[in-house]
Amino acid sequence: METSSPIPFAPSTTIPLPLPGEVFLAGSQGLMPLAPHHCRNEAAELQSLLVRHPGLLPSRQINPDDPPRWLLIQEEMPVPDPTNGVDRWSLDVLFVDHLAIPTFVECKRMLDTRSRREVVAQMIEYAANGHHYWDAVDMRARAEKSLGSEALQSWITTHTAVSDPEAFFQQVQANLRDAKIRLIFFLEEAPPSLPSLVDFLNKQLNATEVLLVEARQYRMAEGAGAGLPQDQRIIVPRVFGYTEQARVAKRASRQEVVNAMGGGSTGGEEAFLAALAEGALPEATRTAIQTLLDAWSHTPEENQPYWKFLKTANLVLPHKQTKRNLIQLCADGAIGISFGYWNLECYPNSPPAMQDTFTRLVQQLQERCGWHFTAEQLKGYPYVKPDKWLAHTHTLIDIFNSL
């Protein structure tokens, strides 16, 4: 198989923070208190932990409508000195997301006294200098080294609206040059002054997002939970700095990014059909696409599936108590399956109709089309190329109509 929601966050002062003895693990032994865990080794307990588990950057808090999917470029990313071009500093972690937005991350433990003005100045300096020295070729090579070329291709095909790594990294470079980037301070506990500083910066910068992710850690309190592993930790990440006011300030810039990646809200049916006409698709692919388009209404209908046209054609099932896309039909002939919008692990509180739909969709695609997806794909947005779905055109229509 080839693969290819905004929430206003309350200021930190309105959220009472847990105190020692206020966080518990409920189990067969009753309530076991958890104690705050303060990192001793910044690299091992924060930086490397984040590299292994990028989900600690809470995507749904950052953008509930379109949660970022993270791609590691490099840990300890070299940053050159602008005066001589020699690598002088290193950024803790450089990610990009599925919209090709470079994401700078600096990790600091609570006991590091630099977690205030110095770390903010340091981050801005990195962003300013990386802007001049990192390019598409360099970042792609580093991502391939971090992930492997095949895994990188799979990630781009699965999570983005493009299938060509070169095109994706050219957009990463363009966003970097235009300061359409994201700066994240990743701390186990933020000093009181930093959230307000980050919030101020975030409101002033129209293209650059500045966020603070506080990842508080807890472990089993001493003497509690006999027989249970004492080295396990609970990590609770939450985002500061992205108020509704900041979202409004960045709306135009972020829409430009979305449009550049082929996912903008502009377009419509005429634009989609025009893109189809301009493409050099084989006649069999054009016929199959038209068959799918003819199977459902092109305007919203109550309790009936319909196509919603952006720069892609998106099949919506309103009778399943959701307006989330089920599939995405692209102008290059690929079909994207929006498992990520329907997966129970991603949306555990989804209504029963959605849960049943997801289960039956996966089952029927396996049984009737012979398609099998990895656990990661079932949480994401895999793309199926035309040579894999053309023979199943009418079967797909039957499957979607039966949901």
Short mmCIF file of C-alpha atoms in Angstrom, two decimals:
data_model
loop_
_atom_site.label_atom_id
_atom_site.label_comp_id
_atom_site.label_asym_id
_atom_site.label_seq_id
_atom_site.Cartn_x
_atom_site.Cartn_y
_atom_site.Cartn_z
CA MET A 1 0.00 0.00 0.00
CA GLU A 2 1.40 3.37 -0.98
CA THR A 3 0.45 6.12 1.32
CA SER A 4 1.08 9.39 0.86
CA SER A 5 -11.09 22.95 15.99
CA PRO A 6 -9.75 27.08 17.68
CA ILE A 7 -10.04 26.85 21.52
CA PRO A 8 -9.37 29.96 23.58
CA PHE A 9 -6.85 29.16 26.27
CA ALA A 10 -7.30 30.77 29.63
CA PRO A 11 -4.37 32.73 31.03
CA SER A 12 -2.20 30.69 33.34
CA THR A 13 -3.27 32.74 36.35
CA THR A 14 -6.81 31.39 36.08
CA ILE A 15 -5.77 27.72 36.16
CA PRO A 16 -4.83 26.44 39.62
CA LEU A 17 -1.74 24.29 39.33
CA PRO A 18 -1.56 20.89 41.04
CA LEU A 19 0.32 20.85 44.31
CA PRO A 20 2.19 17.90 45.81
CA GLY A 21 -0.35 15.40 46.99
CA GLU A 22 -3.06 16.66 44.60
CA VAL A 23 -2.26 14.35 41.66
CA PHE A 24 -3.26 10.71 41.98
CA LEU A 25 -3.16 7.45 40.06
CA ALA A 26 -6.39 5.48 40.50
CA GLY A 27 -6.01 1.72 40.37
CA SER A 28 -6.76 -1.53 42.12
CA GLN A 29 -4.76 -0.33 45.12
CA GLY A 30 -6.90 2.79 45.41
CA LEU A 31 -5.66 6.34 45.00
CA MET A 32 -1.89 6.58 44.92
CA PRO A 33 -0.37 10.07 45.22
CA LEU A 34 2.06 11.25 42.57
CA ALA A 35 4.90 13.58 43.40
CA PRO A 36 6.30 16.29 41.11
CA HIS A 37 9.41 15.11 39.26
CA HIS A 38 12.09 17.70 38.50
CA CYS A 39 14.57 16.82 35.78
CA ARG A 40 18.21 16.54 36.66
CA ASN A 41 19.47 15.88 33.14
CA GLU A 42 18.03 18.33 30.63
CA ALA A 43 19.24 16.47 27.55
CA ALA A 44 18.01 13.03 28.64
CA GLU A 45 14.81 13.93 30.46
CA LEU A 46 13.50 16.72 28.24
CA GLN A 47 15.26 17.02 24.91
CA SER A 48 15.77 13.37 24.04
CA LEU A 49 12.37 12.52 25.50
CA LEU A 50 10.77 15.01 23.13
CA VAL A 51 12.70 13.68 20.14
CA ARG A 52 11.47 10.17 20.90
CA HIS A 53 7.92 11.35 21.59
CA PRO A 54 7.05 14.48 19.54
CA GLY A 55 3.44 14.08 20.73
CA LEU A 56 4.56 15.86 23.91
CA LEU A 57 4.06 18.99 21.82
CA PRO A 58 0.26 18.94 22.21
CA SER A 59 -0.93 19.44 18.65
CA ARG A 60 -4.62 19.69 19.48
CA GLN A 61 -3.96 22.51 21.91
CA ILE A 62 -1.85 24.33 19.33
CA ASN A 63 -4.44 24.01 16.55
CA PRO A 64 -7.58 22.00 17.30
CA ASP A 65 -8.87 22.46 13.73
CA ASP A 66 -5.77 21.09 12.03
CA PRO A 67 -3.35 19.61 14.58
CA PRO A 68 0.28 19.76 13.45
CA ARG A 69 1.96 16.49 12.58
CA TRP A 70 5.63 16.63 13.51
CA LEU A 71 8.62 15.66 11.38
CA LEU A 72 12.05 15.68 13.02
CA ILE A 73 14.73 17.47 11.03
CA GLN A 74 17.52 17.18 13.59
CA GLU A 75 18.31 17.21 17.26
CA GLU A 76 21.07 19.71 18.09
CA MET A 77 20.60 21.58 14.79
CA PRO A 78 23.73 23.63 14.04
CA VAL A 79 23.24 27.41 13.84
CA PRO A 80 26.01 29.38 12.09
CA ASP A 81 27.54 32.63 13.26
CA PRO A 82 26.40 35.29 10.75
CA THR A 83 29.81 36.98 10.82
CA ASN A 84 31.80 34.02 9.48
CA GLY A 85 29.37 31.23 8.58
CA VAL A 86 30.96 28.81 11.07
CA ASP A 87 28.61 26.73 13.24
CA ARG A 88 28.58 28.48 16.60
CA TRP A 89 25.40 27.41 18.37
CA SER A 90 22.90 24.57 18.20
CA LEU A 91 19.14 24.57 18.46
CA ASP A 92 17.88 21.81 20.75
CA VAL A 93 15.37 20.41 18.24
CA LEU A 94 14.15 21.43 14.79
CA PHE A 95 10.84 20.02 13.59
CA VAL A 96 8.66 20.89 10.62
CA ASP A 97 4.94 20.22 10.53
CA HIS A 98 2.61 18.96 7.80
CA LEU A 99 2.16 22.53 6.50
CA ALA A 100 5.95 22.86 6.10
CA ILE A 101 6.22 25.28 9.04
CA PRO A 102 9.70 25.13 10.63
CA THR A 103 9.33 24.66 14.38
CA PHE A 104 12.22 25.67 16.65
CA VAL A 105 12.24 24.05 20.09
CA GLU A 106 14.42 24.97 23.06
CA CYS A 107 14.21 22.71 26.12
CA LYS A 108 14.89 23.99 29.61
CA ARG A 109 14.45 22.35 33.01
CA MET A 110 12.95 24.27 35.89
CA LEU A 111 16.22 24.60 37.81
CA ASP A 112 17.95 26.15 34.80
CA THR A 113 18.03 29.84 35.69
CA ARG A 114 18.31 30.77 32.00
CA SER A 115 14.61 29.96 31.55
CA ARG A 116 13.73 33.65 31.29
CA ARG A 117 15.10 36.54 29.23
CA GLU A 118 18.21 34.69 28.08
CA VAL A 119 16.37 31.77 26.56
CA VAL A 120 13.99 34.13 24.71
CA ALA A 121 16.90 36.13 23.28
CA GLN A 122 18.68 32.91 22.40
CA MET A 123 15.68 31.57 20.50
CA ILE A 124 15.19 34.76 18.52
CA GLU A 125 18.87 34.74 17.61
CA TYR A 126 18.60 31.17 16.38
CA ALA A 127 15.56 31.99 14.28
CA ALA A 128 17.25 35.04 12.75
CA ASN A 129 20.46 33.21 11.83
CA GLY A 130 18.95 29.91 10.77
CA HIS A 131 16.89 31.93 8.34
CA HIS A 132 20.05 32.82 6.41
CA TYR A 133 21.83 29.46 6.37
CA TRP A 134 19.39 26.56 6.22
CA ASP A 135 18.00 25.68 2.81
CA ALA A 136 15.74 23.01 1.30
CA VAL A 137 18.58 20.66 0.32
CA ASP A 138 20.25 20.85 3.73
CA MET A 139 17.04 20.31 5.71
CA ARG A 140 15.94 17.41 3.51
CA ALA A 141 19.32 15.71 3.92
CA ARG A 142 19.16 16.10 7.70
CA ALA A 143 15.58 14.75 7.80
CA GLU A 144 16.61 11.73 5.72
CA LYS A 145 19.48 11.09 8.11
CA SER A 146 17.15 11.34 11.11
CA LEU A 147 14.31 9.27 9.66
CA GLY A 148 15.57 7.42 6.58
CA SER A 149 14.65 8.26 2.99
CA GLU A 150 11.82 5.71 2.68
CA ALA A 151 10.27 6.70 6.01
CA LEU A 152 10.56 10.38 5.05
CA GLN A 153 8.77 9.75 1.75
CA SER A 154 6.06 7.83 3.60
CA TRP A 155 5.61 10.64 6.14
CA ILE A 156 5.29 13.29 3.44
CA THR A 157 2.84 11.20 1.43
CA THR A 158 0.79 10.32 4.50
CA HIS A 159 0.62 13.68 6.26
CA THR A 160 0.86 16.40 3.61
CA ALA A 161 -1.00 17.50 0.51
CA VAL A 162 2.07 16.89 -1.67
CA SER A 163 3.89 13.69 -2.54
CA ASP A 164 7.22 15.12 -3.67
CA PRO A 165 9.86 15.65 -0.94
CA GLU A 166 11.61 18.29 -3.05
CA ALA A 167 8.42 20.36 -3.32
CA PHE A 168 7.76 19.95 0.40
CA PHE A 169 11.20 21.15 1.46
CA GLN A 170 11.10 24.03 -1.00
CA GLN A 171 7.98 25.17 0.88
CA VAL A 172 9.80 24.68 4.20
CA GLN A 173 12.54 26.96 2.89
CA ALA A 174 10.02 29.54 1.67
CA ASN A 175 8.29 29.60 5.08
CA LEU A 176 11.65 29.98 6.80
CA ARG A 177 12.62 32.91 4.58
CA ASP A 178 9.25 34.63 5.23
CA ALA A 179 9.49 34.06 9.01
CA LYS A 180 6.41 31.82 8.87
CA ILE A 181 7.84 29.74 11.65
CA ARG A 182 6.98 28.51 15.14
CA LEU A 183 9.13 29.06 18.24
CA ILE A 184 8.43 26.75 21.17
CA PHE A 185 9.91 26.90 24.66
CA PHE A 186 9.59 23.38 26.09
CA LEU A 187 9.94 23.49 29.87
CA GLU A 188 9.04 21.15 32.68
CA GLU A 189 7.77 24.16 34.62
CA ALA A 190 7.60 27.77 33.52
CA PRO A 191 8.81 30.61 35.73
CA PRO A 192 5.96 33.07 36.42
CA SER A 193 7.27 35.79 34.12
CA LEU A 194 7.76 33.70 30.99
CA PRO A 195 4.12 33.02 29.98
CA SER A 196 3.31 36.74 29.91
CA LEU A 197 6.48 37.46 27.91
CA VAL A 198 5.64 34.75 25.39
CA ASP A 199 2.06 35.99 25.17
CA PHE A 200 3.29 39.54 24.46
CA LEU A 201 5.68 38.40 21.72
CA ASN A 202 3.05 36.20 20.14
CA LYS A 203 0.63 39.10 19.82
CA GLN A 204 3.22 41.33 18.15
CA LEU A 205 4.49 38.90 15.51
CA ASN A 206 2.03 38.34 12.68
CA ALA A 207 3.90 35.55 10.87
CA THR A 208 5.76 33.84 13.71
CA GLU A 209 4.08 31.76 16.41
CA VAL A 210 5.69 31.95 19.86
CA LEU A 211 4.50 29.29 22.27
CA LEU A 212 5.38 27.94 25.67
CA VAL A 213 4.75 24.28 26.33
CA GLU A 214 4.93 23.40 30.00
CA ALA A 215 5.38 19.66 30.44
CA ARG A 216 4.98 18.95 34.14
CA GLN A 217 6.18 15.53 35.21
CA TYR A 218 4.97 13.36 38.08
CA ARG A 219 6.17 10.07 39.51
CA MET A 220 4.98 7.70 42.18
CA ALA A 221 5.30 9.25 45.61
CA GLU A 222 7.85 7.57 47.83
CA GLY A 223 6.32 4.58 49.63
CA ALA A 224 3.19 4.51 47.44
CA GLY A 225 2.15 1.81 45.01
CA ALA A 226 4.03 -1.18 46.38
CA GLY A 227 4.97 -3.54 43.58
CA LEU A 228 4.48 -0.93 40.85
CA PRO A 229 7.35 0.47 38.78
CA GLN A 230 8.71 3.51 40.61
CA ASP A 231 10.45 4.98 37.57
CA GLN A 232 7.33 5.55 35.50
CA ARG A 233 6.28 9.13 35.00
CA ILE A 234 3.11 10.95 34.01
CA ILE A 235 3.71 13.98 31.79
CA VAL A 236 1.04 16.67 31.44
CA PRO A 237 1.82 19.14 28.62
CA ARG A 238 -0.15 22.33 28.11
CA VAL A 239 0.26 25.35 25.86
CA PHE A 240 0.58 29.02 26.85
CA GLY A 241 0.76 32.04 24.58
CA TYR A 242 -1.80 31.27 21.91
CA THR A 243 -4.73 33.40 22.91
CA GLU A 244 -7.63 34.12 20.61
CA GLN A 245 -6.18 37.59 20.04
CA ALA A 246 -2.94 36.04 18.81
CA ARG A 247 -4.81 33.64 16.54
CA VAL A 248 -6.59 36.56 14.88
CA ALA A 249 -3.29 38.39 14.36
CA LYS A 250 -1.82 35.39 12.54
CA ARG A 251 -4.88 34.33 10.58
CA ALA A 252 -3.87 35.84 7.25
CA SER A 253 -0.31 34.55 7.46
CA ARG A 254 -1.39 31.04 8.36
CA GLN A 255 -3.98 30.98 5.59
CA GLU A 256 -1.19 31.74 3.12
CA VAL A 257 0.72 28.75 4.46
CA VAL A 258 -2.30 26.49 4.17
CA ASN A 259 -3.01 27.66 0.63
CA ALA A 260 0.59 27.09 -0.41
CA MET A 261 0.31 23.47 0.69
CA GLY A 262 -2.87 22.90 -1.32
CA GLY A 263 -5.23 22.84 1.63
CA GLY A 264 -6.63 26.35 1.61
CA SER A 265 -10.28 27.18 1.96
CA THR A 266 -10.17 28.99 -1.39
CA GLY A 267 -10.99 27.21 -4.59
CA GLY A 268 -14.33 25.48 -4.93
CA GLU A 269 -15.70 23.09 -7.49
CA GLU A 270 -14.64 25.15 -10.52
CA ALA A 271 -11.08 25.43 -9.27
CA PHE A 272 -10.92 21.72 -8.53
CA LEU A 273 -12.26 20.76 -11.96
CA ALA A 274 -9.87 23.22 -13.59
CA ALA A 275 -6.95 21.60 -11.78
CA LEU A 276 -8.13 18.21 -13.02
CA ALA A 277 -8.33 19.50 -16.58
CA GLU A 278 -4.83 20.98 -16.40
CA GLY A 279 -3.30 17.76 -15.12
CA ALA A 280 -1.90 15.08 -17.40
CA LEU A 281 -4.00 12.26 -15.94
CA PRO A 282 -4.70 9.11 -17.96
CA GLU A 283 -8.22 8.82 -19.33
CA ALA A 284 -9.01 5.86 -17.05
CA THR A 285 -8.14 7.96 -14.00
CA ARG A 286 -10.29 10.88 -15.21
CA THR A 287 -13.22 8.52 -15.78
CA ALA A 288 -12.88 6.95 -12.33
CA ILE A 289 -12.67 10.38 -10.65
CA GLN A 290 -15.80 11.52 -12.48
CA THR A 291 -17.59 8.33 -11.41
CA LEU A 292 -16.83 9.16 -7.78
CA LEU A 293 -17.89 12.78 -8.22
CA ASP A 294 -21.19 11.70 -9.81
CA ALA A 295 -21.97 9.32 -6.94
CA TRP A 296 -22.89 12.07 -4.45
CA SER A 297 -24.34 15.55 -4.38
CA HIS A 298 -22.10 18.56 -4.94
CA THR A 299 -24.04 20.72 -2.48
CA PRO A 300 -24.72 20.16 1.23
CA GLU A 301 -27.75 18.00 1.91
CA GLU A 302 -29.19 17.18 5.31
CA ASN A 303 -28.42 13.60 6.37
CA GLN A 304 -26.93 12.76 2.94
CA PRO A 305 -23.30 12.43 1.85
CA TYR A 306 -22.03 15.31 -0.27
CA TRP A 307 -18.85 16.67 -1.79
CA LYS A 308 -17.31 19.78 -0.22
CA PHE A 309 -14.92 21.46 -2.65
CA LEU A 310 -11.84 23.35 -1.55
CA LYS A 311 -8.66 22.78 -3.51
CA THR A 312 -9.61 19.14 -3.18
CA ALA A 313 -12.97 17.34 -3.21
CA ASN A 314 -13.91 16.17 0.28
CA LEU A 315 -16.63 13.62 0.98
CA VAL A 316 -18.67 14.53 4.07
CA LEU A 317 -21.12 12.26 5.92
CA PRO A 318 -23.39 14.60 7.94
CA HIS A 319 -25.70 11.75 8.96
CA LYS A 320 -22.85 10.42 11.12
CA GLN A 321 -23.15 13.47 13.40
CA THR A 322 -20.01 15.06 12.01
CA LYS A 323 -18.90 17.34 9.20
CA ARG A 324 -15.43 15.87 9.13
CA ASN A 325 -14.15 14.62 5.81
CA LEU A 326 -14.21 10.89 5.18
CA ILE A 327 -12.05 10.96 2.07
CA GLN A 328 -10.20 13.60 0.10
CA LEU A 329 -10.02 13.38 -3.69
CA CYS A 330 -6.98 15.20 -5.04
CA ALA A 331 -6.42 16.72 -8.47
CA ASP A 332 -3.48 14.35 -9.04
CA GLY A 333 -5.86 11.38 -8.72
CA ALA A 334 -4.85 10.25 -5.23
CA ILE A 335 -7.45 9.51 -2.57
CA GLY A 336 -6.70 10.54 0.99
CA ILE A 337 -8.49 8.58 3.69
CA SER A 338 -9.14 10.71 6.78
CA PHE A 339 -8.67 8.05 9.44
CA GLY A 340 -7.25 10.71 11.75
CA TYR A 341 -10.64 12.45 11.94
CA TRP A 342 -12.49 9.23 12.79
CA ASN A 343 -10.05 7.14 14.84
CA LEU A 344 -11.36 6.32 18.32
CA GLU A 345 -7.96 6.79 19.91
CA CYS A 346 -7.80 10.33 18.50
CA TYR A 347 -11.44 11.11 19.35
CA PRO A 348 -12.39 8.82 22.28
CA ASN A 349 -15.56 10.82 23.02
CA SER A 350 -16.91 10.60 19.48
CA PRO A 351 -20.60 9.61 19.16
CA PRO A 352 -21.46 5.92 18.64
CA ALA A 353 -22.38 6.55 14.99
CA MET A 354 -18.84 7.73 14.29
CA GLN A 355 -17.28 4.85 16.20
CA ASP A 356 -19.30 2.32 14.27
CA THR A 357 -18.48 4.04 10.98
CA PHE A 358 -14.75 3.94 11.61
CA THR A 359 -14.78 0.26 12.55
CA ARG A 360 -16.85 -0.77 9.55
CA LEU A 361 -14.85 1.41 7.16
CA VAL A 362 -11.56 -0.22 8.10
CA GLN A 363 -13.09 -3.69 8.00
CA GLN A 364 -14.66 -3.26 4.56
CA LEU A 365 -11.58 -1.68 3.01
CA GLN A 366 -9.63 -4.70 4.20
CA GLU A 367 -12.15 -7.34 3.15
CA ARG A 368 -13.41 -5.89 -0.14
CA CYS A 369 -10.40 -3.96 -1.43
CA GLY A 370 -7.61 -5.94 0.18
CA TRP A 371 -6.15 -2.80 1.73
CA HIS A 372 -4.32 -3.16 5.02
CA PHE A 373 -3.11 -0.19 7.02
CA THR A 374 -0.49 0.15 9.72
CA ALA A 375 -1.44 1.31 13.21
CA GLU A 376 0.18 4.67 12.43
CA GLN A 377 -1.83 5.06 9.21
CA LEU A 378 -5.07 4.34 11.08
CA LYS A 379 -4.33 7.42 13.19
CA GLY A 380 -3.40 9.57 10.21
CA TYR A 381 -4.33 10.49 6.67
CA PRO A 382 -2.86 7.94 4.22
CA TYR A 383 -3.06 8.60 0.50
CA VAL A 384 -3.84 5.87 -2.03
CA LYS A 385 -2.54 6.44 -5.53
CA PRO A 386 -4.75 5.83 -8.61
CA ASP A 387 -3.14 2.55 -9.59
CA LYS A 388 -4.25 1.16 -6.22
CA TRP A 389 -7.87 2.34 -6.23
CA LEU A 390 -9.09 2.52 -9.85
CA ALA A 391 -10.10 -1.13 -9.95
CA HIS A 392 -12.15 -0.61 -6.78
CA THR A 393 -14.10 2.50 -7.89
CA HIS A 394 -17.59 1.00 -7.66
CA THR A 395 -16.66 -1.00 -4.56
CA LEU A 396 -15.63 2.21 -2.84
CA ILE A 397 -18.97 3.80 -3.72
CA ASP A 398 -20.78 0.79 -2.25
CA ILE A 399 -18.65 0.91 0.91
CA PHE A 400 -19.19 4.63 1.52
CA ASN A 401 -22.93 4.32 0.85
CA SER A 402 -23.20 1.48 3.35
CA LEU A 403 -21.64 3.41 6.22
#
